[in-house]
Coordinates of C-alpha atoms in Angstrom, one line a residue:
X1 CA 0.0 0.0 0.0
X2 CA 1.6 3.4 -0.9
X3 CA 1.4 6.1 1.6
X4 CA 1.0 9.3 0.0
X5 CA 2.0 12.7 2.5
X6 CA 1.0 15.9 1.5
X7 CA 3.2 18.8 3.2
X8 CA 4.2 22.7 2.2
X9 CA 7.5 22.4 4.6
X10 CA 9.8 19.9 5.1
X11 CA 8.7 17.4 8.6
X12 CA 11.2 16.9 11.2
X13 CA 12.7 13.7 12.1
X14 CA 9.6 12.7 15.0
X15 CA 7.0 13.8 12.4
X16 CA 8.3 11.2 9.8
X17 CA 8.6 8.7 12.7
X18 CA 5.1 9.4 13.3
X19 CA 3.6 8.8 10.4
X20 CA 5.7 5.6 9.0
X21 CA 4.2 3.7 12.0
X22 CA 0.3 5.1 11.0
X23 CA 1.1 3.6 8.1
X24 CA 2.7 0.0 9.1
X25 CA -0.2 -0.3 11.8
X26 CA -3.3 0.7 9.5
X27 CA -3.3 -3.2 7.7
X28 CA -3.5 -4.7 11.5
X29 CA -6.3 -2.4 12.4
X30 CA -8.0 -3.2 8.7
X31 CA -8.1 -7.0 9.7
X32 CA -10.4 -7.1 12.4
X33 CA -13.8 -3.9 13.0
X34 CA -14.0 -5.5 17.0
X35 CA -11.1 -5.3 18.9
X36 CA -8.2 -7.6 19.0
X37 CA -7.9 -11.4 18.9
X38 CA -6.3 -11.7 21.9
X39 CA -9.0 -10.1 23.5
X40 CA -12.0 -11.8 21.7
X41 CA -10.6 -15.1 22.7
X42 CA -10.3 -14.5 26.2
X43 CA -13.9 -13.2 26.1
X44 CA -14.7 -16.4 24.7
X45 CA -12.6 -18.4 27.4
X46 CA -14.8 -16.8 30.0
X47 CA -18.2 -17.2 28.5
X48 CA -17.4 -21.0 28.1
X49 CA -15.7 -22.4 31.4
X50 CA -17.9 -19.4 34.0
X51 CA -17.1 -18.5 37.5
X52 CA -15.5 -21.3 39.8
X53 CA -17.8 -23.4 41.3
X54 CA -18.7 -22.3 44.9
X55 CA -18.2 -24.9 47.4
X56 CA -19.7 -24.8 51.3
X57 CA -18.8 -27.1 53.8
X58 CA -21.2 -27.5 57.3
X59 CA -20.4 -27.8 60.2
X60 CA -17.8 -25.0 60.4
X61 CA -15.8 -23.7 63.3
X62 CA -13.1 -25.3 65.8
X63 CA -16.3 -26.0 68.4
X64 CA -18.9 -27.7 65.9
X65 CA -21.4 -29.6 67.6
X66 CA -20.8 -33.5 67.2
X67 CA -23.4 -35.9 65.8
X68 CA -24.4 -33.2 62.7
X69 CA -23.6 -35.4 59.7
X70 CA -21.2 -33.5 57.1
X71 CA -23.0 -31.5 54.3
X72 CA -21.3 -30.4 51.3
X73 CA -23.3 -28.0 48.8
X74 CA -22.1 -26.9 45.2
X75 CA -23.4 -23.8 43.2
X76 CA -22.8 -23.1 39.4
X77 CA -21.3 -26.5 38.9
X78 CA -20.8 -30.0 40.4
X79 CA -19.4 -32.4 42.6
X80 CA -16.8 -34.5 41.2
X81 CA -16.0 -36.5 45.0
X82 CA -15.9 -35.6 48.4
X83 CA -13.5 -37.1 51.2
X84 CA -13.7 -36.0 54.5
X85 CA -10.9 -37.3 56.6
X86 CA -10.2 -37.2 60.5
X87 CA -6.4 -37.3 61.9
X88 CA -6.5 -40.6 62.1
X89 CA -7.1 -40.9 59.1
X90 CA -10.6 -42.3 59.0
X91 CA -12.5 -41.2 56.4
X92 CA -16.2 -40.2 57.3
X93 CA -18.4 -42.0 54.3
X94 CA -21.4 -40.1 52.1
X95 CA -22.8 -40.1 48.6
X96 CA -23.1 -37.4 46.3
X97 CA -26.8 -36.6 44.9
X98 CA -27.9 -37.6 41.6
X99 CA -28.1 -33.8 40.7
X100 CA -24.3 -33.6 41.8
X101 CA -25.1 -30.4 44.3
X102 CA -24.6 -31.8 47.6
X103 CA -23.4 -34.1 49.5
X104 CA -23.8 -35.6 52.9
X105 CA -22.2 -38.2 55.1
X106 CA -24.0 -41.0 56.3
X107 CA -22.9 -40.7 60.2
X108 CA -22.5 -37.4 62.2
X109 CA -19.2 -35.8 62.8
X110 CA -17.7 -37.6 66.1
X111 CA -17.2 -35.6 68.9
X112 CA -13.7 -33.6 69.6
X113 CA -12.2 -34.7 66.4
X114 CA -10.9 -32.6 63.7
X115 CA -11.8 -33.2 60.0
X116 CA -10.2 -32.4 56.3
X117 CA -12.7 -32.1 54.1
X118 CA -11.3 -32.1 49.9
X119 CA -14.2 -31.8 47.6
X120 CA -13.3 -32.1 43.3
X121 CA -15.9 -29.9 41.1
X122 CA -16.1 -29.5 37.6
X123 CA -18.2 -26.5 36.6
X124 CA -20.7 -26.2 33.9
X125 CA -18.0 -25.6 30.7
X126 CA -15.9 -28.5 32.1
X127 CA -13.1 -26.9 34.0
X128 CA -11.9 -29.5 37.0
X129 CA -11.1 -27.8 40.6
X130 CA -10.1 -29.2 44.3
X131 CA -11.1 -26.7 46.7
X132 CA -10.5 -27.7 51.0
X133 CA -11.9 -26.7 54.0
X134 CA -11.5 -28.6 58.2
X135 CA -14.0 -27.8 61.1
X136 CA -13.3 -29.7 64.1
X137 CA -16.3 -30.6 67.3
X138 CA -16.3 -29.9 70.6
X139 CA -15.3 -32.9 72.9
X140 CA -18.1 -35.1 74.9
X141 CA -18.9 -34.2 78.2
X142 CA -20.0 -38.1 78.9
X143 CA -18.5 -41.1 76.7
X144 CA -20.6 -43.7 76.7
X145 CA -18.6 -47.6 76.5
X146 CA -19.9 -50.9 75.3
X147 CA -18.7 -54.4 76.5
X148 CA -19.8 -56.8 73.8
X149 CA -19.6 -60.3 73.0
X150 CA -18.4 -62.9 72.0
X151 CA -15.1 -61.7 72.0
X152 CA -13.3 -61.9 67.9
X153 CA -12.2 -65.1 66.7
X154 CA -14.1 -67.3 68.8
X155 CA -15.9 -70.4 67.7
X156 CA -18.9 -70.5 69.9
X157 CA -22.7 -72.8 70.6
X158 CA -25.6 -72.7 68.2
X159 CA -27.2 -70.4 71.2
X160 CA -24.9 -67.8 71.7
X161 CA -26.6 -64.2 70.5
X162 CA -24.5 -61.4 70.0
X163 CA -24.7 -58.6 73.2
X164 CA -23.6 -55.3 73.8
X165 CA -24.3 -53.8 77.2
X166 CA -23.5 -50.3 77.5
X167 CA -22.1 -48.4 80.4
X168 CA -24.5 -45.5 81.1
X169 CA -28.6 -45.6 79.8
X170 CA -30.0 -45.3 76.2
X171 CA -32.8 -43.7 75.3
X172 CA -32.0 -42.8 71.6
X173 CA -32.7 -46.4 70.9
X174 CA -33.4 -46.3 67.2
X175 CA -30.2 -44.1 66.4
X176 CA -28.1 -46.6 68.0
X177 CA -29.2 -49.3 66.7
X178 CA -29.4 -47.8 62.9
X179 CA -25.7 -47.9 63.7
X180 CA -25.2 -51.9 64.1
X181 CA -25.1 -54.2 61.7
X182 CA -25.0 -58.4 61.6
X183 CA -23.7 -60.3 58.8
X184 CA -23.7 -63.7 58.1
X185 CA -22.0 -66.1 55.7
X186 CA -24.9 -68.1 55.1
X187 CA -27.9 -65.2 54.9
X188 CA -29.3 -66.2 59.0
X189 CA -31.8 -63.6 59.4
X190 CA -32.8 -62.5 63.4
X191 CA -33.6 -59.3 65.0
X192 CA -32.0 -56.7 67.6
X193 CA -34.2 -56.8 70.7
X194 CA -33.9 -54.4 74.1
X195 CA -33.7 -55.7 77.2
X196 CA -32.4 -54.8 80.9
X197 CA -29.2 -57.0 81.7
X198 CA -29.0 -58.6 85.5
X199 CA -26.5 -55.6 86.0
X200 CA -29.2 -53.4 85.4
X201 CA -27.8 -51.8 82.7
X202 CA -29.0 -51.5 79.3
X203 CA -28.5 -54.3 76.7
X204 CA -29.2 -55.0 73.5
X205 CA -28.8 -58.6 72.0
X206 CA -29.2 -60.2 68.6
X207 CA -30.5 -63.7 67.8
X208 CA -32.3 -65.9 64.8
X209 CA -35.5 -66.8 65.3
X210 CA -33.8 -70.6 65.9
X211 CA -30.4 -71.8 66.7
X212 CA -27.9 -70.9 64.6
X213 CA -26.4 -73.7 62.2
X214 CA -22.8 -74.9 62.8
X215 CA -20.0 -73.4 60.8
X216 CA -22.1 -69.7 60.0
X217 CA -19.5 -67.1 60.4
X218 CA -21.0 -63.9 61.8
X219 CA -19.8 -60.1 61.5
X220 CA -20.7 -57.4 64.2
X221 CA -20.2 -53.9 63.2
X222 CA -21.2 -51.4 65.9
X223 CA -20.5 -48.1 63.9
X224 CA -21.1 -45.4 66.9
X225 CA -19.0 -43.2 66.7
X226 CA -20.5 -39.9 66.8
X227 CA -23.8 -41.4 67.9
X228 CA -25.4 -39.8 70.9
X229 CA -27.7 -42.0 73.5
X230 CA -29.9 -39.3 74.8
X231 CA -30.7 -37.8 77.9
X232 CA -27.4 -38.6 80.7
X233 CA -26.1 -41.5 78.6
X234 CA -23.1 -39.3 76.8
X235 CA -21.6 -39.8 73.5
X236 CA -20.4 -42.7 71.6
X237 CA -16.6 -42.2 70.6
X238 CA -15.2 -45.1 69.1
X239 CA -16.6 -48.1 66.6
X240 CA -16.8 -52.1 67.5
X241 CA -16.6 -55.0 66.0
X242 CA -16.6 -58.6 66.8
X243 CA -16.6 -62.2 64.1
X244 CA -16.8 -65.5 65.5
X245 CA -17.6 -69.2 64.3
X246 CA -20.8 -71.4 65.1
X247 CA -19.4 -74.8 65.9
X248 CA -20.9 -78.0 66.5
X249 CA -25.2 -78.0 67.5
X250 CA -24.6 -79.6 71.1
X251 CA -27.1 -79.1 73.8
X252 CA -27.9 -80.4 76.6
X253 CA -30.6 -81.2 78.0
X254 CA -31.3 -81.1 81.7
X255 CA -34.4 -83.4 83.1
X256 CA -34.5 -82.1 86.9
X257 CA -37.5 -84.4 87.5
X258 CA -35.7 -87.8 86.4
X259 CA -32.5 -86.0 87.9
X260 CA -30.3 -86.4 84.7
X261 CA -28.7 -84.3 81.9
X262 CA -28.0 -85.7 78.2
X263 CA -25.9 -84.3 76.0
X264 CA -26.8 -84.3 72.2
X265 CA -24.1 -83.7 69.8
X266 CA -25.9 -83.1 66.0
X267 CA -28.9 -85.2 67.2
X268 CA -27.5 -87.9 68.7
X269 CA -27.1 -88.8 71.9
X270 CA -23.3 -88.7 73.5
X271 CA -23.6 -88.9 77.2
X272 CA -26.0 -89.4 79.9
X273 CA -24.9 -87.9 83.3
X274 CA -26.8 -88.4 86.8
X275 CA -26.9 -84.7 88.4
X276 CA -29.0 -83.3 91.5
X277 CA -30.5 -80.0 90.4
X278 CA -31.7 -77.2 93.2
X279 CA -33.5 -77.9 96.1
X280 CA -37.5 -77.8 95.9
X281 CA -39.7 -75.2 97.8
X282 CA -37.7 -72.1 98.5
X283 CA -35.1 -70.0 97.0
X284 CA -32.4 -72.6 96.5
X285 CA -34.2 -74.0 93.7
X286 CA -33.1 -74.0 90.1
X287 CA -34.1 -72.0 87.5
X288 CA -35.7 -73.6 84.2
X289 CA -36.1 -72.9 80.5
X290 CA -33.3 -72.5 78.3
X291 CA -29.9 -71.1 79.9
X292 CA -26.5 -71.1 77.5
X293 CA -23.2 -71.2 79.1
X294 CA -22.0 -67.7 79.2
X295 CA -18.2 -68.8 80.4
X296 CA -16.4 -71.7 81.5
X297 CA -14.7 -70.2 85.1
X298 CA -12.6 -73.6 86.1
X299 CA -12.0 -73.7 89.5
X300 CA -13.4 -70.8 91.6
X301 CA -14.7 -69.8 94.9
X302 CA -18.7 -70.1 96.1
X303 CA -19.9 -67.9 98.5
X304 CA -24.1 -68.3 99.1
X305 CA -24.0 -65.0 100.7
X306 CA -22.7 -63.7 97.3
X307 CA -26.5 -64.6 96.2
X308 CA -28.7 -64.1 99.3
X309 CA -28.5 -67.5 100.6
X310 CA -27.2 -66.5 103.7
X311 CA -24.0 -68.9 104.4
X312 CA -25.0 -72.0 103.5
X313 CA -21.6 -72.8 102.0
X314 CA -18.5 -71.4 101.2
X315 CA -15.8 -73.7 99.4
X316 CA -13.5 -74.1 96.3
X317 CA -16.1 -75.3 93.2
X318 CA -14.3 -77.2 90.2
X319 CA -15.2 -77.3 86.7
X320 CA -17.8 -74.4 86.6
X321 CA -19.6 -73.8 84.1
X322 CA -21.7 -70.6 84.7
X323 CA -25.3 -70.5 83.2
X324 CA -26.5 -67.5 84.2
X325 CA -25.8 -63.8 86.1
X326 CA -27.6 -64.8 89.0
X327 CA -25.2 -67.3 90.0
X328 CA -26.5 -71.2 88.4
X329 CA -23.5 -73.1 87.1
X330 CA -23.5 -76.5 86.0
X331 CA -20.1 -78.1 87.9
X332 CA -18.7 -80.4 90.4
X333 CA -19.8 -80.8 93.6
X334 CA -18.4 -84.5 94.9
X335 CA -19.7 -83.8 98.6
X336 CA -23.1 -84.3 96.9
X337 CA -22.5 -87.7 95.6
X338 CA -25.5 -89.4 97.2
X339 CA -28.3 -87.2 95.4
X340 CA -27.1 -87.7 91.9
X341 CA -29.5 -89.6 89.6
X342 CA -31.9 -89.7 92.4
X343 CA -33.0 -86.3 94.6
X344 CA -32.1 -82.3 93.9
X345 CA -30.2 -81.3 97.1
X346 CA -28.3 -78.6 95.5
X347 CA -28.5 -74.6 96.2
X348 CA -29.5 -74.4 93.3
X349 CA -26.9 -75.0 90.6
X350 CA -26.7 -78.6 88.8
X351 CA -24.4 -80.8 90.2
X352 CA -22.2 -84.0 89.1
X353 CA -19.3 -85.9 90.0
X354 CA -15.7 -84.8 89.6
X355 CA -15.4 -87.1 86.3
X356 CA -18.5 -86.1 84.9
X357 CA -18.1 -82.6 85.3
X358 CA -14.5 -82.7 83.6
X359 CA -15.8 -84.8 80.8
X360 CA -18.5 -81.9 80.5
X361 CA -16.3 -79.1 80.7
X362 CA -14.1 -80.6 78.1
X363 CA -17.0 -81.1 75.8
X364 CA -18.5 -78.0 75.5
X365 CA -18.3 -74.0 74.5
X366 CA -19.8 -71.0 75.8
X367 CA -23.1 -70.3 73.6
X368 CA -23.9 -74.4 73.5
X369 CA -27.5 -74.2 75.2
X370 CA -28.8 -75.8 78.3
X371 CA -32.2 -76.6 78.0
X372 CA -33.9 -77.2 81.7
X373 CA -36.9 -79.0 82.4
X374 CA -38.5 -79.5 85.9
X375 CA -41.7 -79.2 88.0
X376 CA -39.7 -77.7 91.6
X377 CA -38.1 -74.6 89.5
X378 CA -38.8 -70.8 90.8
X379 CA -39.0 -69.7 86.8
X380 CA -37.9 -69.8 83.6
X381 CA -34.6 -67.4 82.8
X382 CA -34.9 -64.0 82.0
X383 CA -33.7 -62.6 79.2
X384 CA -31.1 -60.6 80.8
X385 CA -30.1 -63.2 83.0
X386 CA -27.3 -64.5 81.2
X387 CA -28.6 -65.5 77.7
X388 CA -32.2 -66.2 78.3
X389 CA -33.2 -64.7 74.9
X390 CA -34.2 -67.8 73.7
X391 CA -37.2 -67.9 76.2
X392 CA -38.8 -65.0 74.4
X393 CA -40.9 -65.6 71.6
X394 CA -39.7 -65.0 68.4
X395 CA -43.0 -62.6 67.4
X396 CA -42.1 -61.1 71.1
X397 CA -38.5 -60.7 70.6
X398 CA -38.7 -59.0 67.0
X399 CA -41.5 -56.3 69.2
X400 CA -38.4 -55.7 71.3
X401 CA -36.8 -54.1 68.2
X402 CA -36.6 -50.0 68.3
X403 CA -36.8 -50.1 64.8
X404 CA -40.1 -51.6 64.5

């Protein structure tokens, strides 16, 4: 393109400067009647990626109340993930919403623990972020404990249910027991039921509706962290769990009236033992119904006044097998060799001779069941009293469910 300048004087050096670069720049300008390229694409950039997603994470704070599950909101875009992650490294689990603008954990925050929280988002144009945020919760004024059994890795009777009893009261029932969950390696189904253990505390035991079959491998999960009781009972601040075995159906089966126990071994018969049960008409007698061995305690020491029978007797007791809280074992007890097979003379408890009881003790497993017959009892065992769950109906003991 020519450049054609028109003057009546000579221009100075600057003017001819000047005008040389009008003239190199005018083509650029020609190209393009809306502004630059640069600044068109970048325009463009904007319109197609929009603002960053905004993220907000609840609770908040360095105080948070516990027991609030984690919520996790996105606006102008969506969630990619979320993991929210104590110091422990524990990570608190949720799911993301099938619109992809929230999340929320399935369990509350615990109480004084501090969380990470790292949520991915990828807005509306497709741009990928990782924004992060912590809150931590204010400690528990009362921590509530569970003792739970059986204890992991033990291969236990068809009878034996699976018990927590818990330290201080609950009355947030249904939380708490949202929180546990049975597994089983051959589908058994059963039911959570409520009752008050001999201790007085609360309990909470689950069983099938019928023994269980040998070799069914059981899972307890007991996922309470974070879980409050209610009213005085404090917080829950740690997570249980518990697997054990069923071994081999054996029962045995107490007759009080003929004054002999059998023990059945898959159906069949094994062993028939003379025994002398509690003494009829007062408080000495025996207790009847189904009783499972809780623990076998060896060699240990009696006391009657231990159990308000004054002090009747007071001695060294071998091969004890204890059948409930209340204090009726099955065990040796020589001195009353005359009764067996014949009369109950006991103080309640079921008694045989040394070799009988050993063979016994060697035979069995806490959870095998004892199942006691007998006009001269004072009752048939409570639920709480040991592991007389199986005395409850099974339409009864599903009603003792909080979640139904």
């Amino acid at each position: 393109m020519e450049v054609l300048v028109h003057r009546t004087r000579p221009l100075s050096p600057a003017q001819v400067r000047v005008a040389v670069a009008a003239a190199l720049l005018a083509p650029l300008a020609a190209c393009s009647s809306h502004g630059s390229p640069a600044a068109a694409d970048a325009t463009a950039a904007r319109s197609a990626h929009g603002a960053p997603v905004a993220v907000t994470v609840t609770p908040t704070g360095r105080k948070a109340a516990p027991g609030t599950p984690v919520t996790v909101t996105a606006a102008g875009g969506r969630l990619t993930s979320v993991t929210v992650t104590d110091t422990t490294g524990h990570r608190l689990a949720g799911k993301v919403s099938a619109d992809g603008r929230s999340w929320v954990s399935g369990r509350g925050a615990a109480p004084g623990t501090a969380y990470s929280v790292a949520v991915a988002t990828r807005t509306q144009g497709g741009t990928a972020a990782v924004s992060r945020a912590s809150f931590s919760t204010a400690p528990a004024g009362r921590v509530n404990k569970v003792d739970w059994r059986p204890g992991p890795g033990m291969t236990v009777g068809v009878a034996q249910p699976v018990s927590l009893v818990f330290d201080h009261p609950v009355t947030h029932r249904a939380e708490v027991e949202k929180q546990l969950t049975v597994t089983t390696s051959d589908g058994t189904k059963g039911s959570w039921g409520w009752i008050r253990d001999w201790s007085g505390r609360d309990r909470v035991d689950w069983r099938p509706k019928s023994y269980w079959k040998p070799g069914t491998k059981i899972t307890l999960k007991a996922e309470l962290n974070g879980t409050d009781s209610g009213g005085s009972g404090g917080w829950f601040v740690r997570d249980y769990t518990t697997h054990f075995t069923i071994g081999a159906r054996q029962i045995v089966k107490v007759d009080l009236d003929s004054h002999h126990l059998t023990l059945e071994r898959d159906g069949r018969t094994v062993r028939t033992i003379p025994v002398s049960g509690g003494t009829p008409g007062g408080d000495k007698r025996s207790w009847r119904g189904t009783a499972v061995l809780v623990a076998k305690e060896g060699t240990i020491n009696m006391n009657s006044e231990t159990v308000g029978l004054g002090n009747a007797y007071n001695k060294l007791v071998a091969h004890s097998m204890r059948l409930t809280w209340s204090g009726m074992y099955a065990h040796a007890a020589p001195w009353n060799a005359r009764y067996f097979g014949n009369s109950n003379h006991s103080s309640g408890c079921i008694g045989m001779s040394d070799a009988d009881a050993a063979y016994l003790y060697a035979q069995l497993r806490p959870g095998d069941p004892f199942e006691i017959t007998g006009k001269e009892t004072k009752g048939v065992v409570e639920p709480g009293n040991g592991f007389g769950d199986w005395n409850v109906p099974w339409s009864q003991w599903q009603a003792k469910s909080a979640l139904r």
